[in-house]
Amino acid sequence: MRPLLVTGSRGQLGRALLAVAGRRGIPTVGHDVDTLDITDRSAVGALVASVKPGVIVNCAAFTAVDACEEREAEALRINGEAVGHLADAAGTTGALLVQVSTDYVFSGEGSRPWREDDPPAPLGAYGRTKLEGERQAARAPEHLVVRTAWLFGQGGSNFVEAILRQVEAGRPRLEVVADQTGCPTLADDLAEAILDLVERGARGIVHAVNAGHTTWHGLASEIVRLAGTPVEVVPITTAEAGRPAPRPAWAVLDTTRLGKLLGRRLPPWTDALARYMEARCAS
Ligand SMILES: NC(=O)c1ccc[n+]([C@@H]2O[C@H](COP(=O)([O-])OP(=O)(O)OC[C@H]3O[C@@H](n4cnc5c(N)ncnc54)[C@H](OP(=O)(O)O)[C@@H]3O)[C@@H](O)[C@H]2O)c1
């Protein structure tokens, strides 16, 4: 069996993929930027030629949404051009390239969940560079783009951890944005879905997020409730939060295609969050 190659393997999704693939007995090779910088075209070609993976899942990305606004050229090299290096290497060795993308490719207008064939119109640099990554991935003869959203996973720096840090520091009151709606998604559940999609031969674009949707305020309130601490969670607007990068107001992804391909959708985000917090307490 040709191995699975995971790039960005120390990130939230990379770690989850290594763990899930390990449990499934899939031979897996993981590399992060210190051993494979995906912007280095010749290093990518050499590594893929030596590992000869059957599947490459690219989890490497410049994910700091606000920093992308200031450093768009750097973000484009990592989130866009480097995906082309992986696609070309995958093409040369006959591997499937799985590129992980984002709800931020959409404008956030409207109130119907975004389908895979809806026209992307990113608002900011992160979304623009990730959309370029989707285009670059399509250079690989065999490719799958999995769009996900609001990811949280063990060992990651994510929204859930940011809220818990403030709760644990004894902050009595948190102000959280209540006018952006999306789909919180557990990295472990996404990793399972990605490997299932690969197993079933999925190609093209697939949306994969935990079921249900909420606002950042709704997510923070549920975190606080599960933590069992008396913290007041106050709703604020995006404008009041004053973050540098624009963000889609309505980023809910339609998972009908995922459901058809897998015969199941991912569990509700509330269930995923409860499992994440239990695992965090146990570790
Ligand atoms: N996080 C979210 O909410 C979210 C939402 C939608 C989609 N996604 C997408 O899901 C995927 C996984 O996200 P994640 O949250 O797991 O990301 P993450 O935790 O930020 O991990 C990304 C990893 O890629 C590494 N990396 C950065 N530049 C690299 C390079 N040039 N070569 C190789 N590795 C490099 C990072 O290393 P350093 O930490 O040292 O930079 C990090 O270990 C990404 O494609 C992301 O765009 C994420």
Short mmCIF file of C-alpha atoms and ligand atoms in Angstrom, two decimals:
data_model
loop_
_atom_site.label_atom_id
_atom_site.label_comp_id
_atom_site.label_asym_id
_atom_site.label_seq_id
_atom_site.Cartn_x
_atom_site.Cartn_y
_atom_site.Cartn_z
CA MET A 1 0.00 0.00 0.00
CA ARG A 2 1.46 3.38 -1.00
CA PRO A 3 1.65 5.67 2.04
CA LEU A 4 -0.42 8.70 2.89
CA LEU A 5 1.65 11.89 2.97
CA VAL A 6 0.42 14.63 5.30
CA THR A 7 1.94 18.11 4.93
CA GLY A 8 1.51 20.64 7.75
CA SER A 9 1.43 17.59 10.01
CA ARG A 10 1.91 19.50 13.29
CA GLY A 11 -1.19 21.65 12.76
CA GLN A 12 -4.62 20.86 14.17
CA LEU A 13 -5.83 18.84 11.19
CA GLY A 14 -2.42 17.33 10.43
CA ARG A 15 -2.19 15.85 13.94
CA ALA A 16 -5.75 14.53 13.74
CA LEU A 17 -5.07 12.90 10.37
CA LEU A 18 -1.93 11.18 11.65
CA ALA A 19 -3.90 9.86 14.64
CA VAL A 20 -6.91 8.66 12.63
CA ALA A 21 -4.77 7.12 9.87
CA GLY A 22 -2.70 5.38 12.58
CA ARG A 23 -5.85 3.90 14.14
CA ARG A 24 -6.92 2.67 10.69
CA GLY A 25 -3.52 1.05 10.05
CA ILE A 26 -2.78 3.31 7.07
CA PRO A 27 0.98 3.79 6.55
CA THR A 28 1.52 7.52 6.93
CA VAL A 29 4.38 9.97 6.57
CA GLY A 30 3.98 13.43 8.12
CA HIS A 31 6.05 16.53 7.46
CA ASP A 32 5.79 20.09 8.73
CA VAL A 33 7.65 23.19 7.62
CA ASP A 34 10.96 22.23 9.31
CA THR A 35 11.31 19.07 7.20
CA LEU A 36 9.20 20.01 4.17
CA ASP A 37 8.56 23.64 3.36
CA ILE A 38 5.87 23.31 0.69
CA THR A 39 6.95 26.60 -0.92
CA ASP A 40 10.24 24.89 -1.90
CA ARG A 41 9.29 23.39 -5.26
CA SER A 42 12.35 21.17 -5.66
CA ALA A 43 12.11 19.87 -2.07
CA VAL A 44 8.45 18.97 -2.66
CA GLY A 45 9.31 17.15 -5.90
CA ALA A 46 12.20 15.25 -4.27
CA LEU A 47 10.23 14.22 -1.20
CA VAL A 48 7.18 13.06 -3.16
CA ALA A 49 9.44 11.12 -5.55
CA SER A 50 11.11 9.35 -2.61
CA VAL A 51 7.98 8.67 -0.48
CA LYS A 52 5.81 7.73 -3.51
CA PRO A 53 2.55 8.44 -1.68
CA GLY A 54 -0.78 7.19 -2.99
CA VAL A 55 -2.47 10.21 -1.42
CA ILE A 56 -1.16 13.61 -0.32
CA VAL A 57 -3.30 15.57 2.13
CA ASN A 58 -2.12 19.16 2.28
CA CYS A 59 -2.86 20.59 5.73
CA ALA A 60 -0.04 23.15 5.51
CA ALA A 61 -1.30 26.70 5.38
CA PHE A 62 -0.86 30.27 6.54
CA THR A 63 -4.01 30.29 8.68
CA ALA A 64 -3.64 33.56 10.62
CA VAL A 65 -6.53 35.38 8.94
CA ASP A 66 -5.66 38.89 10.18
CA ALA A 67 -1.93 38.52 9.45
CA CYS A 68 -2.77 37.46 5.87
CA GLU A 69 -4.08 41.00 5.22
CA GLU A 70 -0.65 42.49 5.98
CA ARG A 71 1.38 39.65 4.43
CA GLU A 72 -0.70 38.63 1.42
CA ALA A 73 2.31 37.89 -0.83
CA GLU A 74 3.69 35.44 1.74
CA ALA A 75 0.23 33.93 2.26
CA LEU A 76 -0.16 33.51 -1.50
CA ARG A 77 3.15 31.63 -1.70
CA ILE A 78 2.02 29.16 1.00
CA ASN A 79 -1.75 28.92 0.44
CA GLY A 80 -1.66 29.31 -3.34
CA GLU A 81 1.55 28.73 -5.31
CA ALA A 82 2.87 25.92 -3.08
CA VAL A 83 -0.29 23.91 -3.74
CA GLY A 84 0.75 23.99 -7.40
CA HIS A 85 4.09 22.39 -6.42
CA LEU A 86 2.21 19.62 -4.61
CA ALA A 87 -0.20 19.21 -7.53
CA ASP A 88 2.64 18.85 -10.03
CA ALA A 89 4.46 16.34 -7.81
CA ALA A 90 1.22 14.40 -7.30
CA GLY A 91 0.70 14.35 -11.07
CA THR A 92 4.21 13.05 -11.70
CA THR A 93 3.83 10.17 -9.24
CA GLY A 94 0.15 9.41 -9.85
CA ALA A 95 -0.95 10.44 -6.35
CA LEU A 96 -4.31 11.92 -5.38
CA LEU A 97 -3.93 15.45 -3.97
CA VAL A 98 -6.37 16.42 -1.23
CA GLN A 99 -6.33 20.18 -0.67
CA VAL A 100 -8.03 21.51 2.45
CA SER A 101 -9.83 24.80 1.87
CA THR A 102 -12.18 27.15 3.66
CA ASP A 103 -15.61 28.76 3.96
CA TYR A 104 -13.75 32.11 3.64
CA VAL A 105 -13.76 31.67 -0.16
CA PHE A 106 -17.41 32.86 0.02
CA SER A 107 -18.67 36.42 0.40
CA GLY A 108 -20.92 35.65 3.37
CA GLU A 109 -23.96 37.31 1.80
CA GLY A 110 -27.38 35.62 1.87
CA SER A 111 -28.91 33.07 4.21
CA ARG A 112 -28.81 29.75 2.37
CA PRO A 113 -25.95 27.32 3.11
CA TRP A 114 -23.19 27.59 0.49
CA ARG A 115 -23.05 24.77 -2.04
CA GLU A 116 -19.88 23.52 -3.71
CA ASP A 117 -20.83 25.11 -7.06
CA ASP A 118 -21.76 28.53 -5.66
CA PRO A 119 -19.45 31.23 -7.04
CA PRO A 120 -16.64 32.06 -4.62
CA ALA A 121 -16.04 35.75 -3.86
CA PRO A 122 -13.60 36.04 -0.95
CA LEU A 123 -13.69 39.21 1.13
CA GLY A 124 -10.10 39.13 2.36
CA ALA A 125 -6.55 38.03 1.68
CA TYR A 126 -6.84 34.65 3.46
CA GLY A 127 -9.85 33.66 1.34
CA ARG A 128 -8.22 34.96 -1.86
CA THR A 129 -5.04 32.96 -1.27
CA LYS A 130 -6.96 29.80 -0.32
CA LEU A 131 -9.08 30.15 -3.46
CA GLU A 132 -5.87 30.29 -5.49
CA GLY A 133 -4.86 27.07 -3.69
CA GLU A 134 -8.07 25.42 -4.90
CA ARG A 135 -7.23 26.49 -8.46
CA GLN A 136 -3.65 25.20 -8.14
CA ALA A 137 -4.87 21.87 -6.74
CA ALA A 138 -6.85 21.35 -9.94
CA ARG A 139 -3.51 21.01 -11.81
CA ALA A 140 -3.23 17.51 -10.31
CA PRO A 141 -5.01 14.99 -12.58
CA GLU A 142 -6.52 13.43 -9.43
CA HIS A 143 -7.60 16.03 -6.88
CA LEU A 144 -10.12 16.57 -4.14
CA VAL A 145 -10.77 19.93 -2.45
CA VAL A 146 -12.33 19.65 1.01
CA ARG A 147 -13.72 22.96 2.30
CA THR A 148 -14.13 23.17 6.04
CA ALA A 149 -14.65 25.90 8.66
CA TRP A 150 -14.10 27.11 12.23
CA LEU A 151 -11.71 24.24 13.00
CA PHE A 152 -10.72 23.20 16.52
CA GLY A 153 -8.38 20.33 17.34
CA GLN A 154 -5.99 19.09 20.02
CA GLY A 155 -2.72 20.98 20.20
CA GLY A 156 -4.07 23.83 18.14
CA SER A 157 -4.39 27.51 18.69
CA ASN A 158 -8.11 27.92 18.05
CA PHE A 159 -11.20 29.82 19.22
CA VAL A 160 -12.17 27.19 21.81
CA GLU A 161 -8.73 27.40 23.42
CA ALA A 162 -8.83 31.21 23.29
CA ILE A 163 -12.14 31.26 25.19
CA LEU A 164 -11.01 28.61 27.69
CA ARG A 165 -7.80 30.55 28.38
CA GLN A 166 -9.86 33.60 29.34
CA VAL A 167 -12.28 31.52 31.42
CA GLU A 168 -9.35 29.84 33.22
CA ALA A 169 -7.76 33.24 33.84
CA GLY A 170 -10.91 34.16 35.79
CA ARG A 171 -12.32 36.77 33.38
CA PRO A 172 -15.92 37.36 34.55
CA ARG A 173 -17.16 38.84 31.23
CA LEU A 174 -16.33 38.12 27.60
CA GLU A 175 -17.39 40.14 24.56
CA VAL A 176 -17.91 37.91 21.51
CA VAL A 177 -19.04 38.60 17.94
CA ALA A 178 -22.67 37.62 17.36
CA ASP A 179 -23.19 38.61 13.72
CA GLN A 180 -21.03 35.97 12.01
CA THR A 181 -22.55 32.53 11.55
CA GLY A 182 -20.63 29.38 10.67
CA CYS A 183 -20.04 25.70 11.36
CA PRO A 184 -17.62 24.83 14.18
CA THR A 185 -15.78 21.66 13.17
CA LEU A 186 -13.70 19.18 15.16
CA ALA A 187 -10.42 18.26 13.46
CA ASP A 188 -10.85 14.56 14.42
CA ASP A 189 -14.28 14.40 12.74
CA LEU A 190 -12.92 16.14 9.65
CA ALA A 191 -9.94 13.76 9.49
CA GLU A 192 -12.31 10.76 9.58
CA ALA A 193 -14.39 12.32 6.80
CA ILE A 194 -11.35 13.06 4.62
CA LEU A 195 -10.10 9.48 4.86
CA ASP A 196 -13.62 8.17 4.13
CA LEU A 197 -13.89 10.46 1.09
CA VAL A 198 -10.54 9.21 -0.19
CA GLU A 199 -11.61 5.59 0.35
CA ARG A 200 -14.80 6.21 -1.64
CA GLY A 201 -12.95 7.83 -4.54
CA ALA A 202 -14.45 11.33 -4.13
CA ARG A 203 -13.12 14.00 -6.50
CA GLY A 204 -13.82 17.70 -7.10
CA ILE A 205 -15.01 19.93 -4.25
CA VAL A 206 -16.74 18.65 -1.10
CA HIS A 207 -17.92 20.67 1.91
CA ALA A 208 -17.16 18.92 5.22
CA VAL A 209 -18.19 20.51 8.54
CA ASN A 210 -19.92 19.34 11.71
CA ALA A 211 -23.72 19.53 11.51
CA GLY A 212 -25.59 22.63 12.63
CA HIS A 213 -24.44 26.21 12.78
CA THR A 214 -24.00 29.00 15.28
CA THR A 215 -22.35 32.38 15.84
CA TRP A 216 -19.03 32.94 17.60
CA HIS A 217 -21.15 34.18 20.51
CA GLY A 218 -23.20 30.97 20.42
CA LEU A 219 -20.03 28.89 20.36
CA ALA A 220 -18.47 30.83 23.24
CA SER A 221 -21.67 30.47 25.29
CA GLU A 222 -21.63 26.70 24.80
CA ILE A 223 -17.94 26.49 25.77
CA VAL A 224 -18.64 28.46 28.94
CA ARG A 225 -21.69 26.30 29.73
CA LEU A 226 -19.68 23.07 29.30
CA ALA A 227 -16.84 24.49 31.39
CA GLY A 228 -19.39 25.11 34.15
CA THR A 229 -18.10 28.57 34.99
CA PRO A 230 -20.26 31.65 35.69
CA VAL A 231 -18.89 33.86 32.91
CA GLU A 232 -21.08 36.45 31.22
CA VAL A 233 -20.83 36.22 27.40
CA VAL A 234 -21.84 39.56 25.89
CA PRO A 235 -22.77 39.79 22.18
CA ILE A 236 -20.98 42.42 20.11
CA THR A 237 -20.90 43.23 16.38
CA THR A 238 -18.09 42.59 13.91
CA ALA A 239 -17.61 46.36 13.64
CA GLU A 240 -17.24 46.64 17.44
CA ALA A 241 -14.64 43.84 17.44
CA GLY A 242 -12.55 45.88 14.97
CA ARG A 243 -10.45 43.03 13.54
CA PRO A 244 -8.23 43.89 10.53
CA ALA A 245 -9.53 41.17 8.17
CA PRO A 246 -13.07 41.19 6.80
CA ARG A 247 -14.95 37.97 7.56
CA PRO A 248 -18.05 36.43 5.95
CA ALA A 249 -21.24 37.09 7.96
CA TRP A 250 -22.95 33.92 6.71
CA ALA A 251 -20.39 31.14 6.18
CA VAL A 252 -22.60 28.07 6.63
CA LEU A 253 -21.57 25.25 4.27
CA ASP A 254 -24.10 22.89 2.68
CA THR A 255 -23.03 19.28 3.27
CA THR A 256 -25.56 17.54 1.01
CA ARG A 257 -22.78 16.26 -1.27
CA LEU A 258 -20.79 14.92 1.70
CA GLY A 259 -23.94 13.12 2.90
CA LYS A 260 -24.45 11.49 -0.48
CA LEU A 261 -20.81 10.45 -0.83
CA LEU A 262 -20.44 9.02 2.69
CA GLY A 263 -24.00 7.99 3.48
CA ARG A 264 -23.68 10.11 6.64
CA ARG A 265 -23.01 13.67 7.73
CA LEU A 266 -20.67 14.70 10.53
CA PRO A 267 -22.05 14.78 14.10
CA PRO A 268 -23.54 18.04 15.45
CA TRP A 269 -20.98 20.67 16.47
CA THR A 270 -22.33 20.65 20.04
CA ASP A 271 -21.49 16.94 20.33
CA ALA A 272 -18.06 17.54 18.75
CA LEU A 273 -17.33 20.36 21.22
CA ALA A 274 -18.35 18.21 24.20
CA ARG A 275 -16.00 15.41 23.04
CA TYR A 276 -13.17 17.92 22.52
CA MET A 277 -13.58 19.37 26.00
CA GLU A 278 -13.80 15.92 27.61
CA ALA A 279 -10.59 14.80 25.85
CA ARG A 280 -8.90 18.05 26.89
CA CYS A 281 -9.85 17.45 30.57
CA ALA A 282 -8.64 13.82 30.37
CA SER A 283 -5.21 14.75 28.95
N1 LIG B 1 -8.28 26.73 11.40
C1 LIG B 1 -9.47 26.96 10.84
O1 LIG B 1 -10.41 27.47 11.45
C2 LIG B 1 -9.70 26.57 9.39
C3 LIG B 1 -10.94 26.83 8.82
C4 LIG B 1 -11.15 26.46 7.48
C5 LIG B 1 -10.14 25.84 6.77
N2 LIG B 1 -8.95 25.62 7.36
C6 LIG B 1 -7.90 24.98 6.55
O2 LIG B 1 -7.66 23.70 7.12
C7 LIG B 1 -6.29 23.34 6.94
C8 LIG B 1 -5.70 22.94 8.27
O3 LIG B 1 -5.85 24.03 9.18
P1 LIG B 1 -5.27 23.96 10.66
O4 LIG B 1 -6.16 24.76 11.52
O5 LIG B 1 -4.93 22.55 11.01
O6 LIG B 1 -3.93 24.79 10.45
P2 LIG B 1 -2.76 25.05 11.49
O7 LIG B 1 -3.08 24.45 12.81
O8 LIG B 1 -2.42 26.50 11.39
O9 LIG B 1 -1.58 24.18 10.85
C9 LIG B 1 -0.97 24.53 9.65
C10 LIG B 1 0.42 23.92 9.70
O10 LIG B 1 1.09 24.22 8.47
C11 LIG B 1 2.41 24.62 8.80
N3 LIG B 1 2.98 25.43 7.73
C12 LIG B 1 2.92 26.77 7.55
N4 LIG B 1 3.62 27.12 6.47
C13 LIG B 1 4.14 25.98 5.95
C14 LIG B 1 4.97 25.69 4.85
N5 LIG B 1 5.44 26.67 4.05
N6 LIG B 1 5.32 24.42 4.60
C15 LIG B 1 4.88 23.43 5.41
N7 LIG B 1 4.11 23.63 6.49
C16 LIG B 1 3.74 24.90 6.75
C17 LIG B 1 2.24 25.39 10.09
O11 LIG B 1 3.47 25.54 10.73
P3 LIG B 1 3.68 26.85 11.67
O12 LIG B 1 2.66 26.73 12.76
O13 LIG B 1 5.10 26.70 12.13
O14 LIG B 1 3.44 28.03 10.77
C18 LIG B 1 1.28 24.47 10.84
O15 LIG B 1 1.95 23.42 11.51
C19 LIG B 1 -5.63 24.56 6.30
O16 LIG B 1 -5.60 24.38 4.91
C20 LIG B 1 -6.58 25.70 6.61
O17 LIG B 1 -6.50 26.73 5.64
C21 LIG B 1 -8.71 25.95 8.65
#
